[in-house]
Short mmCIF file of C-alpha atoms in Angstrom, two decimals:
data_model
loop_
_atom_site.label_atom_id
_atom_site.label_comp_id
_atom_site.label_asym_id
_atom_site.label_seq_id
_atom_site.Cartn_x
_atom_site.Cartn_y
_atom_site.Cartn_z
CA MET H 1 0.23 0.13 0.21
CA VAL H 2 1.39 3.40 -1.04
CA PRO H 3 1.87 5.90 2.04
CA ASP H 4 -0.47 8.66 2.01
CA ALA H 5 0.91 11.81 1.07
CA ALA H 6 0.29 13.38 4.52
CA ASP H 7 1.60 10.35 6.08
CA ARG H 8 4.64 11.33 8.38
CA SER H 9 5.45 7.72 9.43
CA LEU H 10 9.03 6.69 8.54
CA ARG H 11 9.88 2.74 7.30
CA ARG H 12 11.87 0.72 6.19
CA SER H 13 14.00 1.75 3.03
CA ASP H 14 13.09 5.47 3.80
CA THR H 15 15.70 8.15 3.24
CA SER H 16 15.37 11.02 5.24
CA PRO H 17 17.18 13.55 7.94
CA ARG H 18 14.09 12.48 10.21
CA VAL H 19 15.56 9.00 10.44
CA VAL H 20 19.06 10.77 11.89
CA ALA H 21 16.68 12.31 15.00
CA LEU H 22 14.92 8.84 14.73
CA ARG H 23 17.83 6.89 15.36
CA GLU H 24 19.02 9.26 18.16
CA ARG H 25 15.52 8.90 19.88
CA LEU H 26 15.80 5.14 20.07
CA LEU H 27 18.88 5.71 21.86
CA ARG H 28 18.08 7.94 24.30
CA ALA H 29 14.93 5.64 24.86
CA GLY H 30 17.25 2.94 25.82
CA VAL H 31 17.30 0.91 22.94
CA SER H 32 20.64 -0.82 22.10
CA MET H 33 21.67 -2.22 19.23
CA ALA H 34 24.89 -2.20 17.12
CA TYR H 35 24.83 0.02 13.93
CA LEU H 36 22.02 2.41 15.43
CA ALA H 37 23.77 5.38 16.30
CA PRO H 38 24.63 7.83 13.65
CA ASP H 39 27.92 7.51 13.74
CA GLN H 40 28.23 4.13 13.23
CA VAL H 41 27.01 3.63 9.73
CA ASN H 42 27.67 5.55 6.42
CA ASP H 43 24.60 6.79 5.84
CA PRO H 44 22.30 7.23 9.15
CA ALA H 45 19.64 9.24 7.09
CA VAL H 46 18.75 5.66 5.68
CA PHE H 47 15.91 3.45 7.48
CA ASP H 48 18.13 0.28 7.40
CA ASP H 49 17.54 -2.98 8.66
CA HIS H 50 19.31 -2.40 12.23
CA VAL H 51 16.84 0.91 12.52
CA ASP H 52 13.73 -1.21 11.80
CA ALA H 53 14.83 -3.78 14.09
CA ALA H 54 15.58 -1.23 16.88
CA VAL H 55 11.93 0.34 15.81
CA ARG H 56 10.56 -2.95 16.71
CA THR H 57 12.38 -3.81 19.69
CA PHE H 58 10.93 -0.40 21.22
CA GLN H 59 7.30 -1.46 20.08
CA GLN H 60 7.84 -4.69 21.87
CA ALA H 61 8.77 -3.32 24.92
CA ARG H 62 6.15 -0.96 24.93
CA GLY H 63 3.59 -2.82 24.10
CA LEU H 64 2.51 -0.87 20.74
CA MET H 65 1.90 -2.87 17.16
CA VAL H 66 4.84 -4.44 16.55
CA ASP H 67 5.14 -3.50 12.74
CA GLY H 68 8.46 -1.57 12.45
CA VAL H 69 6.84 1.47 10.90
CA ALA H 70 7.58 4.74 12.81
CA GLY H 71 4.02 5.86 12.77
CA PRO H 72 2.41 8.62 14.78
CA GLU H 73 1.53 6.17 17.81
CA THR H 74 5.14 5.06 18.20
CA LEU H 75 6.76 8.43 17.53
CA ARG H 76 4.72 9.63 20.13
CA ALA H 77 5.65 7.10 22.85
CA LEU H 78 9.10 7.51 21.82
CA SER H 79 8.85 11.43 22.60
CA GLU H 80 7.45 10.27 26.11
CA ALA H 81 10.54 8.06 26.46
CA GLN H 82 12.78 10.63 26.12
CA PHE H 83 12.45 12.11 29.69
CA ARG H 84 13.08 11.01 33.46
CA LEU H 85 11.80 12.85 35.78
CA GLY H 86 13.77 15.63 37.04
CA ASP H 87 14.83 16.46 33.43
CA ARG H 88 12.27 19.01 32.82
CA GLN H 89 9.90 21.38 34.85
CA LEU H 90 6.39 19.93 34.91
CA ALA H 91 3.38 22.50 35.00
CA TRP H 92 -0.27 22.75 33.92
CA PHE H 93 -1.79 25.71 32.33
CA PRO H 94 -5.47 25.93 31.50
CA GLY H 95 -6.09 25.75 27.80
CA ALA H 96 -2.61 24.68 26.82
CA ASP H 97 -1.47 21.63 25.56
CA LEU H 98 -0.67 18.84 27.95
CA ILE H 99 2.76 18.10 28.87
CA ARG H 100 3.02 14.30 28.59
CA GLY H 101 6.04 12.03 29.18
CA ASP H 102 7.60 8.90 31.08
CA ASP H 103 8.78 11.60 33.77
CA VAL H 104 4.81 12.20 34.23
CA VAL H 105 4.31 8.78 34.73
CA GLU H 106 6.74 8.49 37.57
CA LEU H 107 5.67 11.44 39.04
CA GLN H 108 2.01 10.12 38.97
CA ARG H 109 3.23 6.71 40.52
CA GLN H 110 5.18 8.80 43.11
CA LEU H 111 2.26 10.80 44.16
CA SER H 112 -0.03 8.16 44.21
CA TYR H 113 2.33 6.23 46.96
CA LEU H 114 2.21 9.17 48.99
CA GLY H 115 -1.17 9.44 48.89
CA PHE H 116 -1.71 12.52 47.05
CA TYR H 117 -2.87 11.58 43.31
CA TYR H 118 -5.87 9.53 42.93
CA GLY H 119 -6.96 8.61 39.38
CA HIS H 120 -5.74 6.85 35.87
CA ILE H 121 -2.02 6.96 35.52
CA ASP H 122 -2.07 8.35 32.00
CA GLY H 123 1.44 10.17 31.84
CA GLU H 124 -0.33 13.52 31.16
CA PHE H 125 0.51 16.73 33.46
CA GLY H 126 -3.25 17.65 34.01
CA GLU H 127 -5.44 19.53 36.21
CA ARG H 128 -5.28 16.24 38.74
CA CYS H 129 -1.91 16.49 38.65
CA HIS H 130 -1.49 20.08 39.36
CA PHE H 131 -3.69 19.92 42.59
CA ALA H 132 -1.59 17.04 43.80
CA VAL H 133 1.72 18.85 43.17
CA ARG H 134 0.24 21.62 45.11
CA GLU H 135 -1.26 19.29 48.24
CA LEU H 136 2.25 17.95 48.19
CA GLN H 137 4.07 21.34 48.09
CA MET H 138 1.86 22.58 51.02
CA ASN H 139 2.71 19.60 53.16
CA LEU H 140 6.22 19.55 52.94
CA GLY H 141 6.40 23.42 53.50
CA LEU H 142 7.83 24.33 49.82
CA GLU H 143 6.18 27.19 47.97
CA VAL H 144 2.84 26.34 46.23
CA THR H 145 2.97 26.65 42.59
CA GLY H 146 1.49 23.51 41.04
CA VAL H 147 4.97 23.12 39.37
CA CYS H 148 7.14 19.80 39.70
CA ASP H 149 10.66 21.44 39.86
CA ALA H 150 14.05 20.37 41.29
CA PRO H 151 12.92 21.32 44.76
CA LEU H 152 9.80 19.41 44.71
CA ILE H 153 11.65 16.28 43.46
CA GLY H 154 14.38 16.73 46.16
CA ALA H 155 11.93 16.87 48.80
CA MET H 156 9.92 13.58 47.55
CA ALA H 157 13.51 11.97 47.57
CA ARG H 158 14.07 12.36 51.18
CA VAL H 159 10.34 12.07 52.54
CA ASN H 160 9.77 9.05 49.96
CA ARG H 161 8.85 6.03 52.48
CA THR H 162 8.85 2.37 51.96
CA ILE H 163 5.31 2.08 50.41
CA SER H 164 4.60 -0.98 48.42
CA PRO H 165 2.52 -0.35 44.74
CA SER H 166 -0.49 -0.88 46.48
CA GLN H 167 -2.17 0.87 43.44
CA ALA H 168 -3.53 3.80 45.50
CA PHE H 169 -4.23 5.71 42.30
CA SER H 170 -7.48 3.49 41.78
CA LEU H 171 -9.02 3.99 45.11
CA ARG H 172 -11.51 6.40 44.04
CA ASP H 173 -12.30 4.52 40.64
CA TYR H 174 -12.95 1.66 43.15
CA GLU H 175 -15.15 3.82 45.33
CA HIS H 176 -16.91 4.92 42.12
CA LEU H 177 -17.20 1.29 40.78
CA HIS H 178 -19.22 0.26 43.63
CA GLN H 179 -20.97 3.22 44.84
CA ALA H 180 -25.02 2.71 45.36
CA SER H 181 -25.15 -0.78 44.41
CA ALA H 182 -24.58 -3.67 41.69
CA ALA H 183 -27.32 -2.32 39.77
CA LEU H 184 -26.39 -1.29 36.36
CA LYS H 185 -28.70 1.38 35.68
CA GLY H 186 -27.00 5.12 35.45
CA ARG H 187 -23.79 3.17 34.76
CA VAL H 188 -21.97 4.78 31.54
CA VAL H 189 -20.17 2.51 29.28
CA SER H 190 -18.71 3.21 26.09
CA LEU H 191 -18.57 0.96 23.25
CA VAL H 192 -16.16 1.25 20.44
CA ALA H 193 -16.15 -1.45 17.57
CA GLY H 194 -12.85 -2.41 15.07
CA GLN H 195 -13.72 -1.13 11.53
CA ASP H 196 -11.15 -3.02 9.31
CA THR H 197 -13.13 -4.07 5.99
CA THR H 198 -10.35 -7.28 5.19
CA ALA H 199 -12.66 -9.84 4.40
CA SER H 200 -12.78 -13.15 5.40
CA GLU H 201 -13.64 -16.29 3.10
CA ALA H 202 -16.80 -16.84 5.24
CA LEU H 203 -20.29 -15.25 4.51
CA ASP H 204 -22.10 -13.99 7.41
CA ARG H 205 -25.25 -16.32 7.75
CA ALA H 206 -27.58 -13.39 8.39
CA SER H 207 -26.92 -11.13 5.56
CA GLY H 208 -24.78 -13.21 3.34
CA GLN H 209 -22.04 -10.50 3.20
CA PRO H 210 -18.26 -11.28 3.43
CA LEU H 211 -17.08 -11.49 6.86
CA THR H 212 -15.24 -8.25 7.92
CA GLU H 213 -14.26 -6.78 11.60
CA ARG H 214 -16.75 -4.19 10.87
CA LEU H 215 -19.35 -6.58 10.17
CA VAL H 216 -18.62 -8.99 12.92
CA ALA H 217 -17.21 -6.18 15.91
CA ALA H 218 -20.20 -3.78 15.00
CA ASP H 219 -23.22 -6.39 15.59
CA ILE H 220 -21.72 -7.59 18.74
CA MET H 221 -21.20 -4.14 19.99
CA HIS H 222 -24.88 -3.14 19.33
CA ARG H 223 -26.27 -6.64 20.78
CA ILE H 224 -24.11 -5.81 23.76
CA GLU H 225 -25.53 -1.97 23.63
CA SER H 226 -29.30 -3.28 23.48
CA ILE H 227 -28.62 -5.46 26.60
CA LEU H 228 -27.16 -2.97 28.64
CA SER H 229 -29.60 -0.29 27.66
CA ALA H 230 -32.15 -2.52 28.69
CA LEU H 231 -30.78 -2.89 31.81
CA GLY H 232 -30.60 0.80 32.37
CA ALA H 233 -26.86 1.29 31.46
CA ASP H 234 -26.28 4.89 29.72
CA VAL H 235 -24.27 3.39 26.90
CA THR H 236 -22.30 5.61 24.69
CA VAL H 237 -21.46 4.02 21.25
CA ILE H 238 -18.70 5.46 19.47
CA ASP H 239 -19.28 4.23 15.64
CA ARG H 240 -16.44 6.39 13.88
CA ALA H 241 -13.97 6.49 16.58
CA LEU H 242 -11.52 3.83 14.92
CA GLN H 243 -11.74 6.30 11.96
CA LEU H 244 -10.00 9.11 14.00
CA PRO H 245 -6.14 9.60 14.80
CA PRO H 246 -5.58 7.64 17.71
CA THR H 247 -5.40 10.82 20.39
CA GLU H 248 -8.58 12.09 18.95
CA ARG H 249 -10.49 8.59 19.15
CA ALA H 250 -9.11 8.33 22.96
CA GLN H 251 -10.40 11.82 23.41
CA GLU H 252 -14.19 10.81 22.30
CA ILE H 253 -13.81 8.24 24.91
CA LYS H 254 -12.40 10.54 27.46
CA ASP H 255 -15.40 12.94 26.84
CA SER H 256 -18.17 10.20 27.33
CA ALA H 257 -17.50 10.47 31.01
CA ALA H 258 -18.13 6.78 30.91
CA SER H 259 -16.98 4.56 33.78
CA LEU H 260 -15.61 1.66 31.59
CA SER H 261 -14.88 1.60 27.83
CA ILE H 262 -15.09 -1.57 26.18
CA SER H 263 -13.53 -1.76 22.33
CA ILE H 264 -14.48 -4.82 20.50
CA ASN H 265 -12.39 -6.24 17.75
CA CYS H 266 -11.36 -9.25 15.63
CA ASP H 267 -8.17 -9.91 14.51
CA TRP H 268 -6.44 -11.11 11.25
CA LEU H 269 -3.11 -12.69 10.69
CA ASP H 270 -1.52 -13.84 7.20
CA GLN H 271 -1.19 -17.46 9.12
CA PRO H 272 -5.09 -19.64 9.10
CA ALA H 273 -3.53 -21.56 11.93
CA ALA H 274 -3.34 -18.41 14.16
CA ASN H 275 -6.71 -18.17 16.27
CA GLY H 276 -7.99 -17.51 19.51
CA VAL H 277 -9.10 -14.74 21.81
CA SER H 278 -7.70 -12.53 24.11
CA ALA H 279 -8.03 -9.19 25.93
CA PHE H 280 -5.82 -5.91 26.61
CA TYR H 281 -5.72 -3.25 29.48
CA TRP H 282 -3.46 -0.44 30.11
CA GLY H 283 -0.16 -1.88 31.73
CA LYS H 284 3.48 -2.31 31.05
CA PRO H 285 4.53 -5.42 29.18
CA GLU H 286 8.28 -4.81 29.95
CA THR H 287 7.82 -4.78 33.56
CA GLY H 288 4.22 -6.47 33.87
CA GLU H 289 2.93 -3.50 35.85
CA ILE H 290 -0.89 -3.19 35.67
CA LEU H 291 -1.48 0.36 35.53
CA SER H 292 -5.17 0.22 35.38
CA PRO H 293 -6.57 -2.11 38.16
CA ILE H 294 -9.97 -1.92 37.12
CA GLY H 295 -9.18 -2.01 33.37
CA HIS H 296 -7.57 -5.40 34.15
CA ARG H 297 -10.16 -6.80 36.07
CA ALA H 298 -12.87 -5.97 33.55
CA ALA H 299 -10.40 -7.42 31.03
CA GLU H 300 -10.01 -10.58 32.70
CA LEU H 301 -13.59 -11.13 33.63
CA VAL H 302 -14.42 -10.56 29.83
CA LEU H 303 -12.01 -13.11 28.83
CA LYS H 304 -12.57 -15.78 31.41
CA GLU H 305 -16.53 -15.46 30.36
CA VAL H 306 -15.91 -16.01 26.85
CA LEU H 307 -13.68 -19.00 27.25
CA ALA H 308 -16.26 -20.56 29.83
CA ARG H 309 -19.06 -20.14 27.19
CA THR H 310 -17.28 -20.91 23.64
CA SER H 311 -14.44 -23.35 22.53
CA MET H 312 -12.10 -20.59 21.70
CA THR H 313 -8.54 -20.77 22.46
CA ASP H 314 -7.26 -18.86 24.98
CA LEU H 315 -4.51 -15.95 24.28
CA GLY H 316 -4.49 -14.70 27.03
CA LEU H 317 -4.69 -11.18 29.25
CA HIS H 318 -1.75 -8.41 28.25
CA GLY H 319 -0.93 -5.15 29.07
CA ARG H 320 -0.37 -2.60 26.15
CA SER H 321 0.38 0.89 26.00
CA TRP H 322 -2.05 1.65 23.13
CA ASP H 323 -3.81 5.00 23.08
CA ILE H 324 -7.24 3.67 23.44
CA LEU H 325 -6.34 2.17 26.60
CA ARG H 326 -4.21 4.75 28.15
CA LEU H 327 -5.18 8.25 27.11
CA THR H 328 -9.05 7.81 28.00
CA SER H 329 -8.61 8.65 31.41
CA VAL H 330 -11.24 5.81 32.68
CA PRO H 331 -10.67 2.44 32.62
CA SER H 332 -10.41 0.63 29.05
CA ILE H 333 -10.10 -2.59 27.68
CA GLN H 334 -9.91 -4.22 24.16
CA VAL H 335 -11.09 -7.41 23.26
CA ASP H 336 -10.16 -9.71 20.09
CA LEU H 337 -12.64 -11.89 19.44
CA GLY H 338 -11.06 -14.46 17.20
CA TYR H 339 -9.15 -14.21 14.16
CA LEU H 340 -10.96 -13.27 10.73
CA SER H 341 -8.00 -15.12 9.06
CA SER H 342 -8.92 -18.47 10.94
CA PRO H 343 -11.35 -21.03 9.35
CA ALA H 344 -12.19 -22.07 12.59
CA ASP H 345 -12.80 -18.89 14.38
CA SER H 346 -14.42 -17.20 11.53
CA GLU H 347 -16.96 -20.15 10.90
CA ARG H 348 -17.82 -19.30 14.39
CA LEU H 349 -18.03 -15.48 13.79
CA ALA H 350 -20.07 -15.62 10.65
CA ASP H 351 -23.37 -17.29 13.04
CA PRO H 352 -25.31 -14.58 14.90
CA VAL H 353 -26.26 -17.18 17.54
CA PHE H 354 -22.57 -17.27 18.27
CA ARG H 355 -21.94 -13.62 18.22
CA GLN H 356 -25.03 -13.33 20.54
CA VAL H 357 -23.13 -15.65 23.00
CA LEU H 358 -20.20 -13.08 22.89
CA ALA H 359 -22.24 -10.22 23.33
CA ASP H 360 -24.06 -12.15 26.63
CA ALA H 361 -20.42 -13.10 27.94
CA VAL H 362 -19.30 -9.44 27.68
CA VAL H 363 -22.49 -8.62 29.30
CA ILE H 364 -22.24 -10.48 32.38
CA ALA H 365 -18.42 -9.31 32.56
CA VAL H 366 -19.65 -5.96 33.17
CA GLN H 367 -22.38 -7.18 35.78
CA ARG H 368 -19.56 -9.15 37.50
CA LEU H 369 -17.47 -6.00 37.45
CA TYR H 370 -19.96 -3.93 39.35
CA LEU H 371 -20.64 -6.68 42.02
CA LEU H 372 -19.05 -6.80 45.73
CA GLU H 373 -16.81 -9.66 46.24
CA GLU H 374 -19.31 -11.42 48.48
CA GLU H 375 -22.08 -11.34 45.55
CA ASP H 376 -19.90 -12.46 43.06
CA GLU H 377 -20.41 -15.69 41.03
CA PRO H 378 -18.15 -18.34 39.71
CA THR H 379 -16.95 -17.66 35.99
CA GLY H 380 -19.43 -19.43 33.62
CA THR H 381 -22.42 -19.79 36.00
CA LEU H 382 -24.36 -16.51 35.77
CA ALA H 383 -26.69 -16.04 32.69
CA LEU H 384 -28.28 -12.84 31.68
CA ASP H 385 -31.61 -14.07 33.62
CA ASP H 386 -29.60 -14.18 36.38
CA VAL H 387 -28.09 -10.18 36.19
CA LEU H 388 -31.88 -9.44 36.43
CA ARG H 389 -31.28 -10.48 40.22
CA PHE H 390 -28.79 -7.34 40.64
CA ASN H 391 -31.01 -5.09 38.36
CA PRO H 392 -34.75 -4.89 40.41
CA GLY H 393 -36.98 -2.87 38.94
CA LEU H 394 -36.80 -3.83 35.39
#
């Protein structure tokens, strides 16, 4: 496929001064590889095999799509990886672009351990970070500016306690999760469907149309929407989200003020033997750190409920740094419900009855997410009729 003229991505065989900067940024991000440094090659402006391997290594470590292309999401992650806490001042100004980076992630983590920051660790120095820094400065006897500067970082280092990573940043999210009751009425859920149009050899048994992710994911999404709406949930369907740039897509989810965002997708691989279902949440694959505990729990529940109700292969639960998971400011998950390139998976997904089973599994997982521990039921034992017990008056 020929790249669009407006595409600023860098890929194998490109020649551009921007490749020199890409090499340097990869090195500063901690990617160590022979013949990557500009002074180690004859022409550092060429996107050669060594740059391709370095980009793939960075993408793998960051939980990004590993394709060797330095596209918008990879370049943004590289920009954020250039900074360590203390490299620059961090400040928030209303209406201005937010500062993003690994240094902000580390600041949010430290503030959460100290009990001053509660919320989604997203690497954005926004209003919540600003007020958390002000509160910490006040408690430390520093000038209250809301700016994370050298005096604050030094003070934090001196008073840093031995606090285990107890995910304190999610406490308010959990309180919001369990507020009032287990009922779904009034809960705001955002739904997004994948929109790839690559066609499987299988045909949809309902319409006779070629089976695509756009068809399958949208159908499952609307089935989920129908059930959740009937149970009283406030469902926001973001039909065009995947046609938007990643940051705008995440912004639409953020603007929905949802308590949970679910992206329904199908996968494709040029290997027919690849099959199965997987679920993703905001986390760091390089360390195994869970940065969205509620997202992790939701992804785990959906995966378990799907596997308990189908014979699909378990491809596991994974932390990823995709924008749709980390920039939404709400617990967000992505579920890949099979490979359309797999004859076995595509035959299942072509059946509307099977798609209803998948939709039921997602709804039951959402209900379990809102149950208190003592109310929860074992995986695979709840039916939709049982969900009515937690939603009286319907």
